[in-house]
Amino acid sequence: MTKEQKKYNSELNRLRIVVEHVNRRLKIFKILSDRYRNRHRRFGLKSNLIAGIYNHELTL
């Protein structure tokens, strides 16, 4: 691989690991890791609330 490709891969991996950590933290809430079996119209609201809780934890 060229130096440019290695640099691009390392930058991509840095971004990817951040996203994977966020996914892991959100999957702690079972609603996002298991099959959702409740009313589907409320799923968006509940997932937004979970994301809000996570964002609040980041600011503390």
Coordinates of N, CA, C and O in Angstrom, one line a residue:
M1 N 0.8 -1.2 0.0 CA 0.0 0.0 0.0 C 0.9 1.3 0.0 O 2.0 1.3 0.6
T2 N 0.4 2.3 -0.6 CA 1.1 3.5 -0.6 C 0.9 4.2 0.7 O 0.1 3.9 1.5
K3 N 1.8 5.3 0.9 CA 1.7 6.0 2.1 C 0.3 6.8 2.3 O -0.2 6.9 3.3
E4 N -0.2 7.2 1.1 CA -1.5 7.9 1.1 C -2.6 6.9 1.5 O -3.5 7.3 2.3
Q5 N -2.6 5.7 1.0 CA -3.6 4.7 1.4 C -3.5 4.4 2.8 O -4.5 4.2 3.5
K6 N -2.3 4.2 3.4 CA -2.1 3.9 4.8 C -2.6 5.0 5.7 O -3.3 4.8 6.7
K7 N -2.4 6.3 5.2 CA -2.9 7.4 6.0 C -4.4 7.5 6.0 O -5.0 7.7 7.0
Y8 N -5.0 7.2 4.8 CA -6.4 7.2 4.7 C -7.0 6.1 5.6 O -8.0 6.4 6.3
N9 N -6.4 5.0 5.5 CA -7.0 3.9 6.3 C -6.9 4.2 7.8 O -7.8 3.8 8.6
S10 N -5.8 4.8 8.3 CA -5.7 5.1 9.7 C -6.7 6.1 10.1 O -7.3 6.0 11.2
E11 N -6.9 7.1 9.3 CA -8.0 8.2 9.6 C -9.3 7.5 9.6 O -10.2 7.9 10.5
L12 N -9.6 6.7 8.7 CA -10.9 6.0 8.6 C -11.1 5.1 9.8 O -12.2 5.1 10.4
N13 N -10.1 4.4 10.3 CA -10.2 3.6 11.5 C -10.4 4.4 12.7 O -11.1 3.9 13.6
R14 N -9.8 5.6 12.8 CA -10.0 6.4 14.0 C -11.5 6.8 14.1 O -12.1 6.8 15.1
L15 N -12.1 7.2 12.9 CA -13.5 7.6 12.9 C -14.4 6.3 13.2 O -15.4 6.4 13.9
R16 N -14.0 5.2 12.6 CA -14.8 4.0 12.8 C -14.9 3.5 14.2 O -16.0 3.1 14.7
I17 N -13.8 3.6 14.9 CA -13.8 3.2 16.3 C -14.7 4.0 17.2 O -15.4 3.5 18.1
V18 N -14.8 5.3 16.9 CA -15.6 6.2 17.6 C -17.1 5.8 17.4 O -17.9 5.7 18.4
V19 N -17.5 5.5 16.2 CA -18.8 5.1 15.8 C -19.2 3.8 16.5 O -20.3 3.6 17.0
E20 N -18.2 2.9 16.5 CA -18.5 1.6 17.1 C -18.7 1.7 18.6 O -19.5 1.0 19.2
H21 N -17.9 2.6 19.3 CA -18.1 2.8 20.7 C -19.5 3.4 21.0 O -20.2 3.0 22.0
V22 N -20.0 4.3 20.2 CA -21.3 4.8 20.3 C -22.4 3.7 20.1 O -23.3 3.6 20.9
N23 N -22.2 2.9 19.1 CA -23.1 1.8 18.9 C -23.2 0.9 20.1 O -24.2 0.4 20.5
R24 N -22.0 0.6 20.7 CA -22.0 -0.3 21.9 C -22.7 0.3 23.0 O -23.5 -0.3 23.7
R25 N -22.5 1.6 23.3 CA -23.2 2.3 24.4 C -24.7 2.3 24.2 O -25.4 2.2 25.1
L26 N -25.1 2.5 22.9 CA -26.6 2.5 22.7 C -27.2 1.1 22.8 O -28.4 1.0 23.2
K27 N -26.4 0.1 22.5 CA -27.0 -1.3 22.5 C -27.1 -1.8 24.0 O -27.7 -2.8 24.2
I28 N -26.6 -1.0 24.9 CA -26.8 -1.4 26.3 C -28.3 -1.4 26.6 O -28.8 -2.2 27.4
F29 N -29.0 -0.4 26.0 CA -30.4 -0.4 26.1 C -31.0 -1.5 25.3 O -30.8 -1.5 24.1
K30 N -31.7 -2.4 25.8 CA -32.2 -3.6 25.1 C -33.1 -3.3 24.0 O -33.2 -4.0 23.0
I31 N -33.7 -2.1 24.0 CA -34.6 -1.7 22.9 C -33.9 -1.7 21.5 O -34.4 -1.9 20.5
L32 N -32.6 -1.3 21.6 CA -31.9 -1.2 20.3 C -31.1 -2.4 20.0 O -30.6 -2.5 18.9
S33 N -30.9 -3.4 20.9 CA -30.1 -4.5 20.6 C -31.0 -5.8 20.3 O -30.5 -6.7 19.6
D34 N -32.2 -5.8 20.8 CA -33.1 -6.9 20.6 C -34.2 -6.6 19.6 O -34.3 -5.4 19.1
R35 N -35.0 -7.5 19.2 CA -36.1 -7.3 18.3 C -37.2 -6.5 19.0 O -37.5 -6.8 20.1
Y36 N -37.6 -5.4 18.4 CA -38.6 -4.5 18.9 C -40.0 -5.1 18.7 O -40.4 -5.3 17.6
R37 N -40.8 -5.4 19.7 CA -42.0 -6.1 19.6 C -43.2 -5.2 20.1 O -44.3 -5.7 20.2
N38 N -43.0 -3.9 20.3 CA -44.1 -3.0 20.7 C -44.6 -2.3 19.5 O -44.3 -2.6 18.4
R39 N -45.4 -1.3 19.7 CA -46.0 -0.4 18.6 C -44.8 0.3 17.9 O -44.0 0.9 18.5
H40 N -44.8 0.1 16.6 CA -43.7 0.7 15.8 C -43.8 2.2 15.7 O -42.7 2.8 15.5
R41 N -44.9 2.8 15.9 CA -45.0 4.2 15.8 C -44.3 4.9 16.9 O -43.9 6.1 16.8
R42 N -44.0 4.2 18.0 CA -43.4 4.8 19.2 C -41.9 4.5 19.2 O -41.2 5.0 20.1
F43 N -41.4 3.7 18.3 CA -40.0 3.3 18.3 C -39.1 4.5 18.1 O -38.1 4.6 18.7
G44 N -39.5 5.4 17.1 CA -38.7 6.6 16.9 C -38.6 7.5 18.1 O -37.5 8.0 18.4
L45 N -39.7 7.6 18.8 CA -39.6 8.4 20.1 C -38.7 7.8 21.1 O -37.9 8.5 21.7
K46 N -38.9 6.5 21.3 CA -38.0 5.8 22.3 C -36.6 5.8 21.9 O -35.7 6.0 22.8
S47 N -36.3 5.6 20.7 CA -34.8 5.7 20.3 C -34.3 7.1 20.4 O -33.1 7.2 20.8
N48 N -35.1 8.1 20.1 CA -34.6 9.5 20.3 C -34.3 9.8 21.8 O -33.4 10.5 22.1
L49 N -35.2 9.2 22.7 CA -35.0 9.4 24.1 C -33.7 8.8 24.6 O -32.9 9.3 25.4
I50 N -33.4 7.6 24.1 CA -32.2 6.9 24.4 C -31.0 7.7 23.9 O -30.0 7.8 24.6
A51 N -31.1 8.2 22.7 CA -30.0 9.0 22.2 C -29.8 10.3 23.0 O -28.6 10.7 23.3
G52 N -30.9 10.8 23.5 CA -30.8 12.0 24.3 C -30.1 11.7 25.6 O -29.3 12.5 26.2
I53 N -30.5 10.6 26.2 CA -29.8 10.1 27.5 C -28.3 10.0 27.3 O -27.5 10.4 28.1
Y54 N -28.0 9.4 26.2 CA -26.5 9.2 25.9 C -25.8 10.5 25.7 O -24.7 10.7 26.2
N55 N -26.4 11.4 25.0 CA -25.8 12.7 24.8 C -25.7 13.5 26.1 O -24.7 14.2 26.3
H56 N -26.7 13.3 27.0 CA -26.6 14.0 28.3 C -25.4 13.4 29.1 O -24.7 14.2 29.8
E57 N -25.2 12.1 29.0 CA -24.1 11.5 29.7 C -22.8 12.0 29.2 O -21.8 12.1 29.9
L58 N -22.7 12.3 27.9 CA -21.5 12.8 27.3 C -21.1 14.2 27.9 O -19.9 14.5 28.0
T59 N -22.1 15.0 28.2 CA -21.9 16.4 28.6 C -21.5 16.4 30.1 O -21.0 17.4 30.6
L60 N -21.7 15.3 30.8 CA -21.4 15.4 32.3 C -20.0 15.2 32.6 O -19.1 14.8 31.9

